[in-house]
CSV table of C-alpha atoms in Angstrom, one decimal:
chain,number,residue,atom,x,y,z
A,19,MET,CA,10.2,-8.0,23.6
A,20,LYS,CA,12.1,-10.6,21.6
A,21,THR,CA,11.1,-10.3,17.9
A,22,THR,CA,12.0,-12.9,14.8
A,23,ALA,CA,15.0,-12.8,13.5
A,24,LEU,CA,15.8,-10.7,10.0
A,25,LEU,CA,15.3,-12.8,7.2
A,26,PRO,CA,12.3,-14.2,8.3
A,27,ARG,CA,10.3,-11.1,8.5
A,28,LEU,CA,11.6,-9.7,5.4
A,29,THR,CA,10.9,-13.3,3.8
A,30,ALA,CA,7.1,-12.2,5.0
A,31,GLU,CA,7.4,-8.3,3.9
A,32,PHE,CA,8.0,-9.7,0.5
A,33,LEU,CA,5.4,-12.1,0.6
A,34,GLY,CA,2.9,-10.0,1.8
A,35,THR,CA,3.9,-6.8,-0.6
A,36,PHE,CA,4.1,-9.6,-3.9
A,37,VAL,CA,0.2,-10.3,-2.6
A,38,LEU,CA,-1.1,-6.8,-1.9
A,39,VAL,CA,0.1,-5.6,-5.8
A,40,PHE,CA,-1.0,-8.4,-7.5
A,41,GLY,CA,-4.1,-8.6,-5.6
A,42,GLY,CA,-5.1,-4.8,-5.9
A,43,CYS,CA,-3.4,-3.9,-9.2
A,44,GLY,CA,-4.5,-6.5,-10.9
A,45,ALA,CA,-8.1,-6.7,-9.8
A,46,ALA,CA,-7.2,-3.1,-11.6
A,47,ILE,CA,-6.0,-4.5,-14.3
A,48,PHE,CA,-8.4,-7.6,-15.7
A,49,SER,CA,-11.6,-7.1,-13.0
A,50,ALA,CA,-12.3,-3.8,-13.3
A,51,GLN,CA,-14.2,-3.3,-16.9
A,52,VAL,CA,-14.9,-7.2,-17.8
A,53,LEU,CA,-18.0,-6.6,-20.8
A,54,ALA,CA,-20.3,-9.7,-21.2
A,55,ASP,CA,-21.5,-10.5,-24.2
A,56,GLY,CA,-24.1,-8.0,-23.8
A,57,PRO,CA,-24.2,-3.8,-23.2
A,58,ILE,CA,-24.0,-4.9,-19.5
A,59,ASN,CA,-20.7,-4.5,-17.5
A,60,MET,CA,-20.3,-6.7,-15.8
A,61,GLY,CA,-16.5,-5.2,-14.0
A,62,ILE,CA,-16.1,-5.1,-10.2
A,63,GLY,CA,-16.0,-1.4,-10.5
A,64,PHE,CA,-14.4,1.0,-8.0
A,65,LEU,CA,-15.9,-1.1,-5.2
A,66,GLY,CA,-14.6,-4.5,-6.1
A,67,VAL,CA,-11.1,-2.9,-6.6
A,68,ALA,CA,-11.0,-1.6,-2.8
A,69,LEU,CA,-12.3,-4.4,-1.5
A,70,ALA,CA,-9.1,-6.1,-3.6
A,71,PHE,CA,-6.6,-3.9,-1.8
A,72,GLY,CA,-8.2,-4.2,1.4
A,73,LEU,CA,-8.9,-7.6,1.5
A,74,THR,CA,-5.1,-8.4,0.1
A,75,VAL,CA,-3.6,-6.9,3.6
A,76,LEU,CA,-6.0,-8.3,5.6
A,77,VAL,CA,-6.0,-11.7,4.6
A,78,MET,CA,-2.0,-11.3,5.1
A,79,ALA,CA,-2.0,-9.4,8.4
A,80,TYR,CA,-3.2,-12.5,10.1
A,81,ALA,CA,-1.0,-14.8,7.5
A,82,VAL,CA,2.1,-13.2,8.0
A,83,GLY,CA,1.8,-9.9,10.0
A,84,HIS,CA,2.7,-12.2,13.5
A,85,ILE,CA,6.2,-12.9,11.7
A,86,SER,CA,6.9,-8.6,10.1
A,87,GLY,CA,4.5,-6.9,11.9
A,88,GLY,CA,2.6,-7.0,8.5
A,89,HIS,CA,4.4,-3.2,7.0
A,90,PHE,CA,4.1,-4.5,3.0
A,91,ASN,CA,4.6,-1.1,2.1
A,92,PRO,CA,7.4,1.5,2.8
A,93,ALA,CA,5.3,4.3,4.3
A,94,VAL,CA,3.9,1.6,7.4
A,95,THR,CA,7.8,1.0,7.5
A,96,LEU,CA,8.9,4.6,8.3
A,97,GLY,CA,5.5,5.5,10.6
A,98,ALA,CA,6.4,3.2,12.9
A,99,ALA,CA,10.0,3.2,13.0
A,100,LEU,CA,8.7,6.9,13.9
A,101,ALA,CA,6.3,5.4,16.4
A,102,GLY,CA,9.2,3.7,18.3
A,103,ARG,CA,7.4,0.5,16.6
A,104,LEU,CA,10.2,-1.1,14.6
A,105,GLU,CA,14.1,-0.8,15.1
A,106,TRP,CA,15.3,2.1,12.8
A,107,LYS,CA,18.5,-0.5,11.4
A,108,SER,CA,15.2,-2.6,9.9
A,109,VAL,CA,14.1,0.2,7.5
A,110,LEU,CA,15.9,0.1,4.6
A,111,PRO,CA,16.0,-3.3,4.3
A,112,TYR,CA,12.3,-3.4,5.1
A,113,TRP,CA,12.8,-0.9,2.3
A,114,LEU,CA,14.2,-2.8,-0.4
A,115,VAL,CA,12.5,-6.1,0.4
A,116,GLN,CA,8.8,-4.6,0.2
A,117,LEU,CA,10.6,-2.8,-3.2
A,118,VAL,CA,11.1,-6.0,-5.0
A,119,GLY,CA,8.2,-7.7,-3.7
A,120,ALA,CA,5.8,-5.0,-5.5
A,121,THR,CA,7.9,-4.8,-8.4
A,122,PHE,CA,8.0,-8.9,-9.1
A,123,ALA,CA,4.3,-9.0,-9.1
A,124,GLY,CA,4.0,-6.0,-11.1
A,125,LEU,CA,6.3,-8.0,-13.7
A,126,VAL,CA,3.9,-11.0,-13.3
A,127,LEU,CA,1.4,-9.1,-13.9
A,128,PHE,CA,1.9,-8.1,-16.9
A,129,ALA,CA,3.3,-11.8,-18.4
A,130,ILE,CA,0.0,-12.2,-17.9
A,131,ALA,CA,-1.6,-8.7,-19.0
A,132,ASN,CA,0.1,-9.7,-22.4
A,133,GLY,CA,-1.1,-12.8,-22.7
A,134,LYS,CA,-4.3,-11.3,-24.9
A,135,ASP,CA,-3.8,-9.5,-28.5
A,136,GLY,CA,-3.6,-5.8,-28.0
A,137,PHE,CA,-2.9,-5.5,-25.3
A,138,SER,CA,-0.7,-2.5,-24.0
A,139,ALA,CA,0.5,-1.4,-20.6
A,140,THR,CA,1.1,2.3,-21.3
A,141,GLU,CA,-2.2,2.8,-22.9
A,142,SER,CA,-4.1,1.1,-20.4
A,143,GLY,CA,-2.6,2.2,-17.6
A,144,PHE,CA,-1.2,-0.8,-16.5
A,145,ALA,CA,-3.4,-0.1,-12.5
A,146,SER,CA,-0.7,3.3,-12.3
A,147,ASN,CA,-1.0,6.8,-10.1
A,148,GLY,CA,-1.2,9.3,-12.2
A,149,TYR,CA,-2.5,13.4,-11.6
A,150,GLY,CA,-3.6,15.7,-14.3
A,151,ASP,CA,-4.8,14.0,-17.7
A,152,ARG,CA,-3.2,11.0,-15.7
A,153,SER,CA,-6.2,11.0,-13.1
A,154,PRO,CA,-9.2,8.6,-13.4
A,155,ASP,CA,-10.5,12.0,-13.4
A,156,GLY,CA,-8.9,14.9,-14.2
A,157,TYR,CA,-7.4,15.8,-10.7
A,158,SER,CA,-4.4,18.5,-10.1
A,159,MET,CA,-1.2,17.6,-9.0
A,160,LEU,CA,-1.8,19.5,-5.9
A,161,SER,CA,-5.5,17.3,-4.7
A,162,ALA,CA,-3.5,14.2,-5.9
A,163,LEU,CA,-0.2,15.6,-2.9
A,164,ILE,CA,-3.3,16.5,-0.5
A,165,VAL,CA,-5.3,13.6,-0.6
A,166,GLU,CA,-2.1,10.9,-0.6
A,167,VAL,CA,-0.4,13.2,2.0
A,168,VAL,CA,-4.2,13.3,5.1
A,169,LEU,CA,-5.3,9.1,3.7
A,170,THR,CA,-1.2,7.6,4.4
A,171,ALA,CA,-1.5,9.6,7.9
A,172,VAL,CA,-5.5,8.1,8.4
A,173,PHE,CA,-3.9,4.8,7.2
A,174,LEU,CA,-1.3,5.3,10.1
A,175,TYR,CA,-3.0,6.2,12.5
A,176,VAL,CA,-5.3,2.8,12.2
A,177,ILE,CA,-2.2,1.2,11.7
A,178,LEU,CA,-0.9,2.8,15.1
A,179,GLY,CA,-4.1,2.7,17.3
A,180,THR,CA,-5.3,-0.8,16.5
A,181,THR,CA,-1.9,-2.1,17.1
A,182,ASP,CA,-1.0,-0.5,20.1
A,183,THR,CA,-1.2,-2.5,23.2
A,184,ARG,CA,-4.0,-0.8,24.5
A,185,ALA,CA,-6.2,-1.5,21.6
A,186,PRO,CA,-8.3,-5.1,22.0
A,187,ALA,CA,-6.2,-7.8,20.9
A,188,GLY,CA,-6.6,-10.0,17.4
A,189,PHE,CA,-8.8,-7.5,15.7
A,190,ALA,CA,-5.7,-4.7,13.6
A,191,PRO,CA,-6.2,-7.0,10.7
A,192,LEU,CA,-10.0,-6.4,10.6
A,193,ALA,CA,-10.1,-2.6,10.3
A,194,ILE,CA,-6.7,-1.8,8.3
A,195,GLY,CA,-7.9,-3.7,5.9
A,196,LEU,CA,-10.9,-2.3,6.2
A,197,SER,CA,-9.5,1.1,6.5
A,198,LEU,CA,-7.7,0.8,3.9
A,199,THR,CA,-10.7,-0.6,1.5
A,200,LEU,CA,-12.1,3.3,2.7
A,201,ILE,CA,-9.7,4.8,1.2
A,202,HIS,CA,-9.6,3.7,-2.1
A,203,LEU,CA,-13.4,4.8,-1.7
A,204,VAL,CA,-11.7,8.2,-1.6
A,205,ALA,CA,-8.7,8.3,-3.2
A,206,ILE,CA,-9.8,5.8,-6.7
A,207,PRO,CA,-10.8,9.0,-8.6
A,208,VAL,CA,-8.4,11.4,-7.4
A,209,THR,CA,-5.2,9.3,-8.4
A,210,ASN,CA,-6.2,5.6,-8.9
A,211,THR,CA,-4.7,5.3,-4.8
A,212,SER,CA,-1.7,4.7,-3.9
A,213,VAL,CA,-0.3,5.8,0.1
A,214,ASN,CA,2.2,2.5,-0.8
A,215,PRO,CA,5.1,4.1,-2.9
A,216,ALA,CA,6.4,0.0,-3.2
A,217,ARG,CA,2.9,-0.2,-5.4
A,218,SER,CA,2.9,2.4,-7.9
A,219,LEU,CA,6.3,1.8,-8.0
A,220,GLY,CA,5.3,-1.6,-8.7
A,221,VAL,CA,3.3,-1.1,-12.1
A,222,ALA,CA,4.9,1.8,-13.1
A,223,TRP,CA,7.6,0.3,-14.2
A,224,PHE,CA,5.8,-1.2,-16.9
A,225,ALA,CA,3.3,1.2,-17.6
A,226,GLY,CA,5.6,3.5,-20.3
A,227,PRO,CA,7.4,7.0,-19.2
A,228,GLU,CA,4.8,9.0,-18.6
A,229,ALA,CA,3.7,6.8,-15.5
A,230,LEU,CA,7.5,6.7,-14.2
A,231,GLY,CA,7.3,10.9,-14.5
A,232,GLN,CA,4.5,11.0,-11.9
A,233,VAL,CA,5.7,8.7,-9.2
A,234,TRP,CA,8.0,10.9,-7.4
A,235,LEU,CA,4.3,12.3,-5.6
A,236,PHE,CA,3.6,8.5,-5.2
A,237,ILE,CA,6.8,7.6,-3.5
A,238,LEU,CA,6.6,11.0,-1.8
A,239,ALA,CA,3.4,12.2,-0.8
A,240,PRO,CA,3.0,8.4,1.5
A,241,LEU,CA,6.8,9.3,3.4
A,242,VAL,CA,5.1,12.7,4.2
A,243,GLY,CA,1.7,11.5,5.8
A,244,ALA,CA,3.0,8.4,7.6
A,245,ALA,CA,5.6,10.6,9.1
A,246,ILE,CA,3.2,13.2,9.9
A,247,ALA,CA,1.1,10.7,11.7
A,248,GLY,CA,4.1,8.1,13.1
A,249,VAL,CA,5.4,11.3,15.1
A,250,SER,CA,2.2,13.3,16.0
A,251,TYR,CA,0.4,9.2,17.4
A,252,LYS,CA,3.5,9.3,20.1
A,253,VAL,CA,2.7,12.9,21.1
A,254,MET,CA,-1.6,13.0,21.2
A,255,PHE,CA,-1.4,9.0,22.8
A,256,PRO,CA,1.4,8.7,24.3
A,257,ASN,CA,2.2,5.2,26.5
A,258,THR,CA,4.4,3.7,28.8
A,259,GLU,CA,5.7,0.6,26.7
A,260,GLU,CA,6.8,1.3,23.4
A,261,VAL,CA,6.6,-2.2,21.5
A,262,ILE,CA,7.5,-3.7,17.7
A,263,LEU,CA,4.4,-3.5,15.6
A,264,GLU,CA,2.7,-6.0,15.9
A,265,ARG,CA,-0.6,-7.5,13.8
């Protein structure tokens, strides 16, 4: 089938990835723990942050998914290419604009956060991902690796399944957004949830050397999980019609 020209697709990927990181990580940075005047914590907590990530994917998939496929994630791009839903020549350009969009979002968040006296991106963690002493609940590197590989694979199965030509049309963004919410509810205590190398790098640049020292896992594990799903989906659920991934 005919696809949109590359430049509009890359613009859509930049915008979608920017909104994903700005909305999801912004909720974690600014709203997860907000204290009222009294002792009651009025922050949105894990559930609110999980919903923020899910909603950003949902709304941007509806907004620009029909232009680029709505990946907003290098792991999704890899899985889509391996599943035959995206031409390989577009993979590196997609990755580049996703990383730039995520980094720009991190920069904007950093500029906003520095408007508060005493703010330190390094001390706060700046919504970065981590394991060991940087895990929200002290989980090991092996735990982080397993959860990121498994949940990224699950995410790709949902994406590939809901965008399959055999699936009901029009519901993919909703299912994908809800699945990302569920993924965050599972993984926030373990790694602060990545399943997206661009999301991890976008804030790690500003979170200090310890965050950058661990970010390799949150690049490798999502790509491995996506590759597993991208290859195995075609084997488990063969379809004679290969299409470009669309939302």
